[in-house]
mmCIF file of C-alpha atoms in Angstrom:
data_model
loop_
_atom_site.group_PDB
_atom_site.id
_atom_site.type_symbol
_atom_site.label_atom_id
_atom_site.label_comp_id
_atom_site.label_asym_id
_atom_site.label_seq_id
_atom_site.Cartn_x
_atom_site.Cartn_y
_atom_site.Cartn_z
ATOM 1 C CA GLU A 260 -52.046 -10.560 51.806
ATOM 2 C CA PRO A 261 -48.565 -9.055 51.807
ATOM 3 C CA ILE A 262 -46.449 -9.715 48.733
ATOM 4 C CA GLU A 263 -42.995 -10.936 49.648
ATOM 5 C CA GLY A 264 -40.316 -8.384 48.778
ATOM 6 C CA VAL A 265 -42.758 -5.490 48.275
ATOM 7 C CA SER A 266 -42.462 -2.623 50.725
ATOM 8 C CA SER A 267 -43.345 1.053 50.927
ATOM 9 C CA ALA A 268 -39.648 1.872 50.533
ATOM 10 C CA LEU A 269 -39.496 -0.141 47.301
ATOM 11 C CA ILE A 270 -42.503 1.691 45.848
ATOM 12 C CA PHE A 271 -41.230 5.090 47.044
ATOM 13 C CA LYS A 272 -37.840 4.571 45.416
ATOM 14 C CA ASP A 273 -39.397 4.017 41.987
ATOM 15 C CA VAL A 274 -41.894 6.905 42.038
ATOM 16 C CA ASN A 275 -40.571 9.633 39.748
ATOM 17 C CA CYS A 276 -41.959 12.757 41.384
ATOM 18 C CA PRO A 277 -39.968 15.735 42.658
ATOM 19 C CA GLU A 278 -42.284 16.391 45.611
ATOM 20 C CA LYS A 279 -42.704 13.031 47.275
ATOM 21 C CA VAL A 280 -42.629 12.265 50.970
ATOM 22 C CA MET A 281 -42.583 8.949 52.788
ATOM 23 C CA ILE A 282 -44.097 9.051 56.260
ATOM 24 C CA THR A 283 -45.509 6.548 58.704
ATOM 25 C CA LYS A 284 -49.219 5.962 59.156
ATOM 26 C CA SER A 285 -49.019 7.470 62.630
ATOM 27 C CA GLU A 286 -47.606 10.712 61.157
ATOM 28 C CA LEU A 287 -50.067 10.947 58.268
ATOM 29 C CA MET A 288 -52.892 13.121 59.583
ATOM 30 C CA ASP A 289 -50.610 15.597 61.378
ATOM 31 C CA PHE A 290 -48.462 15.907 58.265
ATOM 32 C CA LEU A 291 -51.459 16.541 56.003
ATOM 33 C CA ALA A 292 -52.969 19.064 58.407
ATOM 34 C CA ASP A 293 -49.902 21.271 57.953
ATOM 35 C CA GLU A 294 -49.663 20.978 54.159
ATOM 36 C CA ASN A 295 -51.133 23.202 51.448
ATOM 37 C CA ILE A 296 -52.500 20.463 49.188
ATOM 38 C CA ASP A 297 -53.644 20.858 45.591
ATOM 39 C CA VAL A 298 -53.208 17.206 44.615
ATOM 40 C CA LEU A 299 -52.737 14.261 46.951
ATOM 41 C CA MET A 300 -51.737 10.811 45.775
ATOM 42 C CA THR A 301 -51.343 7.986 48.252
ATOM 43 C CA LEU A 302 -49.351 4.863 47.521
ATOM 44 C CA GLY A 303 -48.537 2.120 49.929
ATOM 45 C CA ALA A 304 -47.690 -1.502 50.309
ATOM 46 C CA GLY A 305 -50.353 -2.089 52.907
ATOM 47 C CA ASP A 306 -53.601 -0.671 54.200
ATOM 48 C CA ILE A 307 -53.267 2.994 53.181
ATOM 49 C CA ASP A 308 -56.787 2.771 51.721
ATOM 50 C CA ARG A 309 -58.178 2.691 55.263
ATOM 51 C CA PHE A 310 -57.148 6.334 55.690
ATOM 52 C CA VAL A 311 -59.070 7.670 52.671
ATOM 53 C CA PRO A 312 -62.248 8.562 54.634
ATOM 54 C CA GLN A 313 -60.234 10.438 57.290
ATOM 55 C CA ILE A 314 -58.173 12.263 54.674
ATOM 56 C CA THR A 315 -61.267 13.175 52.655
ATOM 57 C CA ASP A 316 -63.086 14.473 55.728
ATOM 58 C CA MET A 317 -60.133 16.607 56.804
ATOM 59 C CA LEU A 318 -59.643 18.119 53.343
ATOM 60 C CA GLU A 319 -63.356 18.851 52.879
ATOM 61 C CA LYS A 320 -63.390 20.815 56.149
ATOM 62 C CA ARG A 321 -60.714 23.234 54.928
#
């Protein structure tokens, strides 16, 4: 269930990381396909966990 007042923008604002990017779910796979990734950390205020199998599969095929 959504928590009132919690959003991806709220979480993003408080993450102290110099290389952070906030994108939509629809942009996710295309964005990751173009990135040179050593470490990937996903945070979200929703169902970002549903993308883990797709992300894992894509990265393992590199």
